[in-house]
Amino acid sequence: MTYTLYYSPGTASMPVHWALIEIGVPFETVRIDFETGAHRTPAYLALNPMGRVPTLIVDGVAHVESAALLMLLAERHPQAVLGPAPDDPQRSKWLETMVFLANNLSPAMRDWFYADKDGSPDGAPAVRDLARRRIEGVWRRLAGDLADGRDFLFGAKAGAADFLAAAPMRWSRTMAQPANDHPVLAAYLARLAALPSYAELCRREDLAPWPA
Ligand SMILES: N[C@@H](CCC(=O)N[C@@H](CS)C(=O)NCC(=O)O)C(=O)O
């Protein structure tokens, strides 16, 4: 079983990097520098035709899309309990949450950060305004899920859904309403930030831990 993660610090590759660290499996990393256009080279586009990170090479085959990669890792490493097992009654809710985050939070974040690159700069403020409202709606929904006092989205152990949600929460720190404006999410983020795997992720990606 071999893994090579193509990543860029602090981006959509974070949740996958975090999961690999949490699993404790050996893996290689290749850092992709957006400034030099490393994600636009023919060699990288052959691995990831969208020219984005993450890309995870699994036993020699390239795979993309962070939510799919997290679900794949959860399936391949059941002992790491990155999500409820297939026979667990929570499994369907976990699948729903992963797809919800991939379909709602990830594209809204993309629109927030890339509105003037993916689309016309003239339309960017309207795109960003819609993205912001969608992102704030996701924070409300996740705060609602966590309001029953559970530690993480699927119980006492942090897993794939938490990693997928927490990276965008970190990106919201410069927005008008960062995720940690919600007291429930602030407490949740503090629990995630206390994980040794998070400290290791920040060390490897050279990121300042957030929340501080
Ligand atoms: N849906 C994709 C989104 C990936 C994505 O947008 N990655 C960004 C970094 S956060 C990227 O590679 N940006 C470089 C670019 O688009 O030029 C996923 O979750 O894997």
PDB file of C-alpha atoms and ligand atoms in Angstrom:
ATOM      1  CA  MET A   1       0.000   0.000   0.000  1.00  0.00           C
ATOM      2  CA  THR A   2       1.767   3.208  -1.136  1.00  0.00           C
ATOM      3  CA  TYR A   3       0.576   6.801  -1.013  1.00  0.00           C
ATOM      4  CA  THR A   4       1.960  10.019  -2.474  1.00  0.00           C
ATOM      5  CA  LEU A   5       0.079  13.218  -1.678  1.00  0.00           C
ATOM      6  CA  TYR A   6       0.433  16.260  -3.912  1.00  0.00           C
ATOM      7  CA  TYR A   7      -0.428  19.158  -1.667  1.00  0.00           C
ATOM      8  CA  SER A   8      -0.151  22.876  -1.154  1.00  0.00           C
ATOM      9  CA  PRO A   9      -0.023  24.172   2.421  1.00  0.00           C
ATOM     10  CA  GLY A  10      -3.273  25.389   3.951  1.00  0.00           C
ATOM     11  CA  THR A  11      -5.468  24.439   0.976  1.00  0.00           C
ATOM     12  CA  ALA A  12      -8.021  21.769   0.011  1.00  0.00           C
ATOM     13  CA  SER A  13      -5.298  19.158   0.425  1.00  0.00           C
ATOM     14  CA  MET A  14      -5.215  19.774   4.193  1.00  0.00           C
ATOM     15  CA  PRO A  15      -8.012  17.320   5.132  1.00  0.00           C
ATOM     16  CA  VAL A  16      -6.341  14.489   3.206  1.00  0.00           C
ATOM     17  CA  HIS A  17      -2.920  15.293   4.663  1.00  0.00           C
ATOM     18  CA  TRP A  18      -4.512  15.350   8.127  1.00  0.00           C
ATOM     19  CA  ALA A  19      -6.195  11.973   7.553  1.00  0.00           C
ATOM     20  CA  LEU A  20      -2.936  10.356   6.431  1.00  0.00           C
ATOM     21  CA  ILE A  21      -1.214  11.632   9.556  1.00  0.00           C
ATOM     22  CA  GLU A  22      -4.111  10.468  11.743  1.00  0.00           C
ATOM     23  CA  ILE A  23      -4.035   6.988  10.151  1.00  0.00           C
ATOM     24  CA  GLY A  24      -0.308   6.724  10.800  1.00  0.00           C
ATOM     25  CA  VAL A  25       0.441   5.052   7.467  1.00  0.00           C
ATOM     26  CA  PRO A  26       3.721   5.887   5.679  1.00  0.00           C
ATOM     27  CA  PHE A  27       3.269   8.314   2.789  1.00  0.00           C
ATOM     28  CA  GLU A  28       5.304  10.574   0.545  1.00  0.00           C
ATOM     29  CA  THR A  29       4.453  14.188  -0.181  1.00  0.00           C
ATOM     30  CA  VAL A  30       5.093  16.445  -3.146  1.00  0.00           C
ATOM     31  CA  ARG A  31       4.613  20.125  -2.474  1.00  0.00           C
ATOM     32  CA  ILE A  32       2.876  22.021  -5.281  1.00  0.00           C
ATOM     33  CA  ASP A  33       3.787  25.687  -5.470  1.00  0.00           C
ATOM     34  CA  PHE A  34       0.956  27.684  -7.056  1.00  0.00           C
ATOM     35  CA  GLU A  35       3.279  30.704  -7.431  1.00  0.00           C
ATOM     36  CA  THR A  36       5.507  28.856  -9.890  1.00  0.00           C
ATOM     37  CA  GLY A  37       2.547  27.280 -11.688  1.00  0.00           C
ATOM     38  CA  ALA A  38       3.522  23.748 -10.638  1.00  0.00           C
ATOM     39  CA  HIS A  39      -0.165  22.791 -10.827  1.00  0.00           C
ATOM     40  CA  ARG A  40      -0.341  23.792 -14.501  1.00  0.00           C
ATOM     41  CA  THR A  41       2.542  21.714 -15.863  1.00  0.00           C
ATOM     42  CA  PRO A  42       1.686  18.928 -18.349  1.00  0.00           C
ATOM     43  CA  ALA A  43       3.079  16.373 -15.894  1.00  0.00           C
ATOM     44  CA  TYR A  44       0.776  17.520 -13.087  1.00  0.00           C
ATOM     45  CA  LEU A  45      -2.250  17.941 -15.379  1.00  0.00           C
ATOM     46  CA  ALA A  46      -1.793  14.314 -16.412  1.00  0.00           C
ATOM     47  CA  LEU A  47      -2.411  13.417 -12.753  1.00  0.00           C
ATOM     48  CA  ASN A  48      -5.077  16.011 -12.021  1.00  0.00           C
ATOM     49  CA  PRO A  49      -6.704  17.412 -15.194  1.00  0.00           C
ATOM     50  CA  MET A  50      -8.306  20.285 -13.219  1.00  0.00           C
ATOM     51  CA  GLY A  51      -4.857  21.456 -12.087  1.00  0.00           C
ATOM     52  CA  ARG A  52      -5.830  21.464  -8.434  1.00  0.00           C
ATOM     53  CA  VAL A  53      -4.730  19.927  -5.176  1.00  0.00           C
ATOM     54  CA  PRO A  54      -5.070  17.457  -3.652  1.00  0.00           C
ATOM     55  CA  THR A  55      -4.000  14.558  -5.804  1.00  0.00           C
ATOM     56  CA  LEU A  56      -3.338  11.272  -4.054  1.00  0.00           C
ATOM     57  CA  ILE A  57      -1.410   8.537  -5.823  1.00  0.00           C
ATOM     58  CA  VAL A  58      -2.679   5.261  -4.422  1.00  0.00           C
ATOM     59  CA  ASP A  59      -0.570   2.272  -5.381  1.00  0.00           C
ATOM     60  CA  GLY A  60       0.574   4.081  -8.519  1.00  0.00           C
ATOM     61  CA  VAL A  61      -2.845   5.403  -9.622  1.00  0.00           C
ATOM     62  CA  ALA A  62      -3.791   9.102  -9.349  1.00  0.00           C
ATOM     63  CA  HIS A  63      -7.032  10.036  -7.588  1.00  0.00           C
ATOM     64  CA  VAL A  64      -8.555  13.476  -6.947  1.00  0.00           C
ATOM     65  CA  GLU A  65     -11.339  15.233  -4.985  1.00  0.00           C
ATOM     66  CA  SER A  66     -10.704  15.606  -1.277  1.00  0.00           C
ATOM     67  CA  ALA A  67     -14.041  14.175  -0.072  1.00  0.00           C
ATOM     68  CA  ALA A  68     -13.654  11.071  -2.236  1.00  0.00           C
ATOM     69  CA  LEU A  69     -10.057  10.651  -1.086  1.00  0.00           C
ATOM     70  CA  LEU A  70     -11.133  10.850   2.562  1.00  0.00           C
ATOM     71  CA  MET A  71     -13.854   8.242   2.039  1.00  0.00           C
ATOM     72  CA  LEU A  72     -11.369   6.005   0.232  1.00  0.00           C
ATOM     73  CA  LEU A  73      -8.868   6.310   3.092  1.00  0.00           C
ATOM     74  CA  ALA A  74     -11.612   5.594   5.653  1.00  0.00           C
ATOM     75  CA  GLU A  75     -12.491   2.445   3.711  1.00  0.00           C
ATOM     76  CA  ARG A  76      -8.879   1.287   3.323  1.00  0.00           C
ATOM     77  CA  HIS A  77      -7.964   1.897   6.974  1.00  0.00           C
ATOM     78  CA  PRO A  78     -10.955   0.838   9.072  1.00  0.00           C
ATOM     79  CA  GLN A  79      -8.773   0.555  12.179  1.00  0.00           C
ATOM     80  CA  ALA A  80      -8.302   4.349  12.100  1.00  0.00           C
ATOM     81  CA  VAL A  81     -12.101   4.818  12.424  1.00  0.00           C
ATOM     82  CA  LEU A  82     -12.272   7.858  10.147  1.00  0.00           C
ATOM     83  CA  GLY A  83     -16.020   7.291   9.835  1.00  0.00           C
ATOM     84  CA  PRO A  84     -18.754   4.914  10.973  1.00  0.00           C
ATOM     85  CA  ALA A  85     -18.307   1.343   9.673  1.00  0.00           C
ATOM     86  CA  PRO A  86     -20.627   0.171   6.837  1.00  0.00           C
ATOM     87  CA  ASP A  87     -22.879  -1.688   9.305  1.00  0.00           C
ATOM     88  CA  ASP A  88     -23.066   1.240  11.746  1.00  0.00           C
ATOM     89  CA  PRO A  89     -26.491   3.003  11.800  1.00  0.00           C
ATOM     90  CA  GLN A  90     -24.604   6.332  11.545  1.00  0.00           C
ATOM     91  CA  ARG A  91     -23.025   5.324   8.221  1.00  0.00           C
ATOM     92  CA  SER A  92     -25.748   6.816   6.006  1.00  0.00           C
ATOM     93  CA  LYS A  93     -25.617  10.117   7.914  1.00  0.00           C
ATOM     94  CA  TRP A  94     -21.835  10.140   7.492  1.00  0.00           C
ATOM     95  CA  LEU A  95     -22.115   9.594   3.717  1.00  0.00           C
ATOM     96  CA  GLU A  96     -24.737  12.348   3.604  1.00  0.00           C
ATOM     97  CA  THR A  97     -22.481  14.719   5.559  1.00  0.00           C
ATOM     98  CA  MET A  98     -19.462  14.039   3.340  1.00  0.00           C
ATOM     99  CA  VAL A  99     -21.509  14.699   0.190  1.00  0.00           C
ATOM    100  CA  PHE A 100     -23.183  17.728   1.801  1.00  0.00           C
ATOM    101  CA  LEU A 101     -19.780  19.272   2.574  1.00  0.00           C
ATOM    102  CA  ALA A 102     -18.406  18.405  -0.874  1.00  0.00           C
ATOM    103  CA  ASN A 103     -21.470  19.803  -2.664  1.00  0.00           C
ATOM    104  CA  ASN A 104     -22.026  22.903  -0.570  1.00  0.00           C
ATOM    105  CA  LEU A 105     -19.051  24.070   1.475  1.00  0.00           C
ATOM    106  CA  SER A 106     -16.285  23.230  -0.988  1.00  0.00           C
ATOM    107  CA  PRO A 107     -17.844  24.962  -4.054  1.00  0.00           C
ATOM    108  CA  ALA A 108     -18.914  27.982  -2.007  1.00  0.00           C
ATOM    109  CA  MET A 109     -15.362  28.321  -0.680  1.00  0.00           C
ATOM    110  CA  ARG A 110     -14.056  27.980  -4.228  1.00  0.00           C
ATOM    111  CA  ASP A 111     -16.383  30.801  -5.320  1.00  0.00           C
ATOM    112  CA  TRP A 112     -15.349  32.944  -2.341  1.00  0.00           C
ATOM    113  CA  PHE A 113     -11.635  32.656  -3.078  1.00  0.00           C
ATOM    114  CA  TYR A 114     -11.629  32.301  -6.873  1.00  0.00           C
ATOM    115  CA  ALA A 115     -14.639  34.420  -7.981  1.00  0.00           C
ATOM    116  CA  ASP A 116     -12.499  36.771 -10.057  1.00  0.00           C
ATOM    117  CA  LYS A 117     -10.253  34.035 -11.473  1.00  0.00           C
ATOM    118  CA  ASP A 118     -12.846  31.376 -12.320  1.00  0.00           C
ATOM    119  CA  GLY A 119     -15.289  34.008 -13.585  1.00  0.00           C
ATOM    120  CA  SER A 120     -15.441  37.610 -14.672  1.00  0.00           C
ATOM    121  CA  PRO A 121     -13.963  40.084 -12.156  1.00  0.00           C
ATOM    122  CA  ASP A 122     -17.009  42.315 -12.783  1.00  0.00           C
ATOM    123  CA  GLY A 123     -19.339  39.676 -11.386  1.00  0.00           C
ATOM    124  CA  ALA A 124     -17.060  38.675  -8.523  1.00  0.00           C
ATOM    125  CA  PRO A 125     -18.721  40.748  -5.749  1.00  0.00           C
ATOM    126  CA  ALA A 126     -22.129  39.145  -6.437  1.00  0.00           C
ATOM    127  CA  VAL A 127     -20.595  35.664  -6.596  1.00  0.00           C
ATOM    128  CA  ARG A 128     -18.750  36.283  -3.318  1.00  0.00           C
ATOM    129  CA  ASP A 129     -21.881  37.568  -1.636  1.00  0.00           C
ATOM    130  CA  LEU A 130     -23.820  34.418  -2.553  1.00  0.00           C
ATOM    131  CA  ALA A 131     -20.855  32.234  -1.535  1.00  0.00           C
ATOM    132  CA  ARG A 132     -20.619  33.986   1.839  1.00  0.00           C
ATOM    133  CA  ARG A 133     -24.306  33.396   2.520  1.00  0.00           C
ATOM    134  CA  ARG A 134     -23.958  29.723   1.610  1.00  0.00           C
ATOM    135  CA  ILE A 135     -20.872  29.325   3.785  1.00  0.00           C
ATOM    136  CA  GLU A 136     -22.590  30.961   6.761  1.00  0.00           C
ATOM    137  CA  GLY A 137     -25.522  28.593   6.213  1.00  0.00           C
ATOM    138  CA  VAL A 138     -23.161  25.622   6.461  1.00  0.00           C
ATOM    139  CA  TRP A 139     -21.737  26.949   9.734  1.00  0.00           C
ATOM    140  CA  ARG A 140     -25.283  27.200  11.115  1.00  0.00           C
ATOM    141  CA  ARG A 141     -26.060  23.644  10.060  1.00  0.00           C
ATOM    142  CA  LEU A 142     -22.850  22.212  11.549  1.00  0.00           C
ATOM    143  CA  ALA A 143     -23.349  24.177  14.762  1.00  0.00           C
ATOM    144  CA  GLY A 144     -26.844  22.660  14.904  1.00  0.00           C
ATOM    145  CA  ASP A 145     -25.455  19.129  14.448  1.00  0.00           C
ATOM    146  CA  LEU A 146     -22.916  19.675  17.239  1.00  0.00           C
ATOM    147  CA  ALA A 147     -25.347  21.396  19.605  1.00  0.00           C
ATOM    148  CA  ASP A 148     -26.241  18.098  21.290  1.00  0.00           C
ATOM    149  CA  GLY A 149     -22.852  18.120  23.017  1.00  0.00           C
ATOM    150  CA  ARG A 150     -20.991  15.517  20.943  1.00  0.00           C
ATOM    151  CA  ASP A 151     -17.254  16.143  20.654  1.00  0.00           C
ATOM    152  CA  PHE A 152     -16.953  15.612  16.909  1.00  0.00           C
ATOM    153  CA  LEU A 153     -19.402  15.261  14.016  1.00  0.00           C
ATOM    154  CA  PHE A 154     -19.597  11.492  14.484  1.00  0.00           C
ATOM    155  CA  GLY A 155     -19.082  11.037  18.174  1.00  0.00           C
ATOM    156  CA  ALA A 156     -16.085  10.927  20.433  1.00  0.00           C
ATOM    157  CA  LYS A 157     -13.435  10.473  17.742  1.00  0.00           C
ATOM    158  CA  ALA A 158     -12.436  12.998  15.082  1.00  0.00           C
ATOM    159  CA  GLY A 159     -12.585  11.650  11.542  1.00  0.00           C
ATOM    160  CA  ALA A 160     -12.957  12.372   7.851  1.00  0.00           C
ATOM    161  CA  ALA A 161     -16.045  14.594   8.144  1.00  0.00           C
ATOM    162  CA  ASP A 162     -14.327  16.733  10.770  1.00  0.00           C
ATOM    163  CA  PHE A 163     -11.205  17.142   8.657  1.00  0.00           C
ATOM    164  CA  LEU A 164     -13.316  18.081   5.620  1.00  0.00           C
ATOM    165  CA  ALA A 165     -15.263  20.670   7.634  1.00  0.00           C
ATOM    166  CA  ALA A 166     -12.391  22.066   9.694  1.00  0.00           C
ATOM    167  CA  ALA A 167     -10.089  23.150   6.869  1.00  0.00           C
ATOM    168  CA  PRO A 168     -12.715  25.515   5.375  1.00  0.00           C
ATOM    169  CA  MET A 169     -13.477  26.743   8.889  1.00  0.00           C
ATOM    170  CA  ARG A 170      -9.827  27.773   9.073  1.00  0.00           C
ATOM    171  CA  TRP A 171     -10.150  29.609   5.735  1.00  0.00           C
ATOM    172  CA  SER A 172     -13.100  31.562   7.111  1.00  0.00           C
ATOM    173  CA  ARG A 173     -10.831  33.359   9.595  1.00  0.00           C
ATOM    174  CA  THR A 174     -10.626  36.438   7.359  1.00  0.00           C
ATOM    175  CA  MET A 175     -14.353  36.507   6.579  1.00  0.00           C
ATOM    176  CA  ALA A 176     -16.892  38.814   8.238  1.00  0.00           C
ATOM    177  CA  GLN A 177     -18.392  35.901  10.114  1.00  0.00           C
ATOM    178  CA  PRO A 178     -15.682  33.292  10.769  1.00  0.00           C
ATOM    179  CA  ALA A 179     -16.874  29.827  11.777  1.00  0.00           C
ATOM    180  CA  ASN A 180     -15.653  30.330  15.331  1.00  0.00           C
ATOM    181  CA  ASP A 181     -18.121  33.188  15.850  1.00  0.00           C
ATOM    182  CA  HIS A 182     -20.504  30.343  16.718  1.00  0.00           C
ATOM    183  CA  PRO A 183     -19.653  29.310  20.301  1.00  0.00           C
ATOM    184  CA  VAL A 184     -20.429  25.656  19.502  1.00  0.00           C
ATOM    185  CA  LEU A 185     -18.026  25.727  16.553  1.00  0.00           C
ATOM    186  CA  ALA A 186     -15.384  27.593  18.558  1.00  0.00           C
ATOM    187  CA  ALA A 187     -15.423  24.807  21.157  1.00  0.00           C
ATOM    188  CA  TYR A 188     -15.385  22.166  18.391  1.00  0.00           C
ATOM    189  CA  LEU A 189     -12.399  23.817  16.697  1.00  0.00           C
ATOM    190  CA  ALA A 190     -10.569  23.966  20.011  1.00  0.00           C
ATOM    191  CA  ARG A 191     -11.066  20.199  20.416  1.00  0.00           C
ATOM    192  CA  LEU A 192      -9.778  19.596  16.880  1.00  0.00           C
ATOM    193  CA  ALA A 193      -6.831  21.935  17.446  1.00  0.00           C
ATOM    194  CA  ALA A 194      -5.865  19.914  20.530  1.00  0.00           C
ATOM    195  CA  LEU A 195      -5.364  16.738  18.468  1.00  0.00           C
ATOM    196  CA  PRO A 196      -1.725  15.676  18.048  1.00  0.00           C
ATOM    197  CA  SER A 197      -2.457  15.007  14.345  1.00  0.00           C
ATOM    198  CA  TYR A 198      -3.468  18.667  13.912  1.00  0.00           C
ATOM    199  CA  ALA A 199      -0.269  19.906  15.529  1.00  0.00           C
ATOM    200  CA  GLU A 200       1.699  17.575  13.246  1.00  0.00           C
ATOM    201  CA  LEU A 201      -0.232  18.787  10.188  1.00  0.00           C
ATOM    202  CA  CYS A 202       0.560  22.417  11.072  1.00  0.00           C
ATOM    203  CA  ARG A 203       4.204  21.498  11.619  1.00  0.00           C
ATOM    204  CA  ARG A 204       4.475  19.698   8.261  1.00  0.00           C
ATOM    205  CA  GLU A 205       2.617  22.425   6.323  1.00  0.00           C
ATOM    206  CA  ASP A 206       4.328  25.207   8.270  1.00  0.00           C
ATOM    207  CA  LEU A 207       0.995  26.740   9.307  1.00  0.00           C
ATOM    208  CA  ALA A 208       0.224  28.814  12.360  1.00  0.00           C
ATOM    209  CA  PRO A 209      -2.358  26.836  14.342  1.00  0.00           C
ATOM    210  CA  TRP A 210      -5.840  28.392  14.142  1.00  0.00           C
ATOM    211  CA  PRO A 211      -7.660  29.132  16.369  1.00  0.00           C
ATOM    212  CA  ALA A 212      -4.497  30.296  18.161  1.00  0.00           C
TER     213      ALA A 212
HETATM  214  N1  LIG B   1     -13.256  20.002  -5.115  1.00  0.00           N
HETATM  215  C1  LIG B   1     -11.815  19.990  -5.047  1.00  0.00           C
HETATM  216  C2  LIG B   1     -11.340  21.434  -4.895  1.00  0.00           C
HETATM  217  C3  LIG B   1      -9.849  21.536  -5.061  1.00  0.00           C
HETATM  218  C4  LIG B   1      -9.386  22.977  -5.141  1.00  0.00           C
HETATM  219  O1  LIG B   1     -10.134  23.905  -5.533  1.00  0.00           O
HETATM  220  N2  LIG B   1      -8.116  23.190  -4.766  1.00  0.00           N
HETATM  221  C5  LIG B   1      -7.539  24.516  -4.838  1.00  0.00           C
HETATM  222  C6  LIG B   1      -6.788  24.838  -3.542  1.00  0.00           C
HETATM  223  S1  LIG B   1      -7.880  25.115  -2.203  1.00  0.00           S
HETATM  224  C7  LIG B   1      -6.513  24.589  -5.967  1.00  0.00           C
HETATM  225  O2  LIG B   1      -5.893  23.592  -6.284  1.00  0.00           O
HETATM  226  N3  LIG B   1      -6.359  25.776  -6.538  1.00  0.00           N
HETATM  227  C8  LIG B   1      -5.424  26.024  -7.588  1.00  0.00           C
HETATM  228  C9  LIG B   1      -6.113  26.559  -8.816  1.00  0.00           C
HETATM  229  O3  LIG B   1      -7.316  26.319  -9.011  1.00  0.00           O
HETATM  230  O4  LIG B   1      -5.420  27.194  -9.609  1.00  0.00           O
HETATM  231  C10 LIG B   1     -11.369  19.131  -3.855  1.00  0.00           C
HETATM  232  O5  LIG B   1     -12.037  19.179  -2.827  1.00  0.00           O
HETATM  233  O6  LIG B   1     -10.375  18.393  -3.991  1.00  0.00           O
END
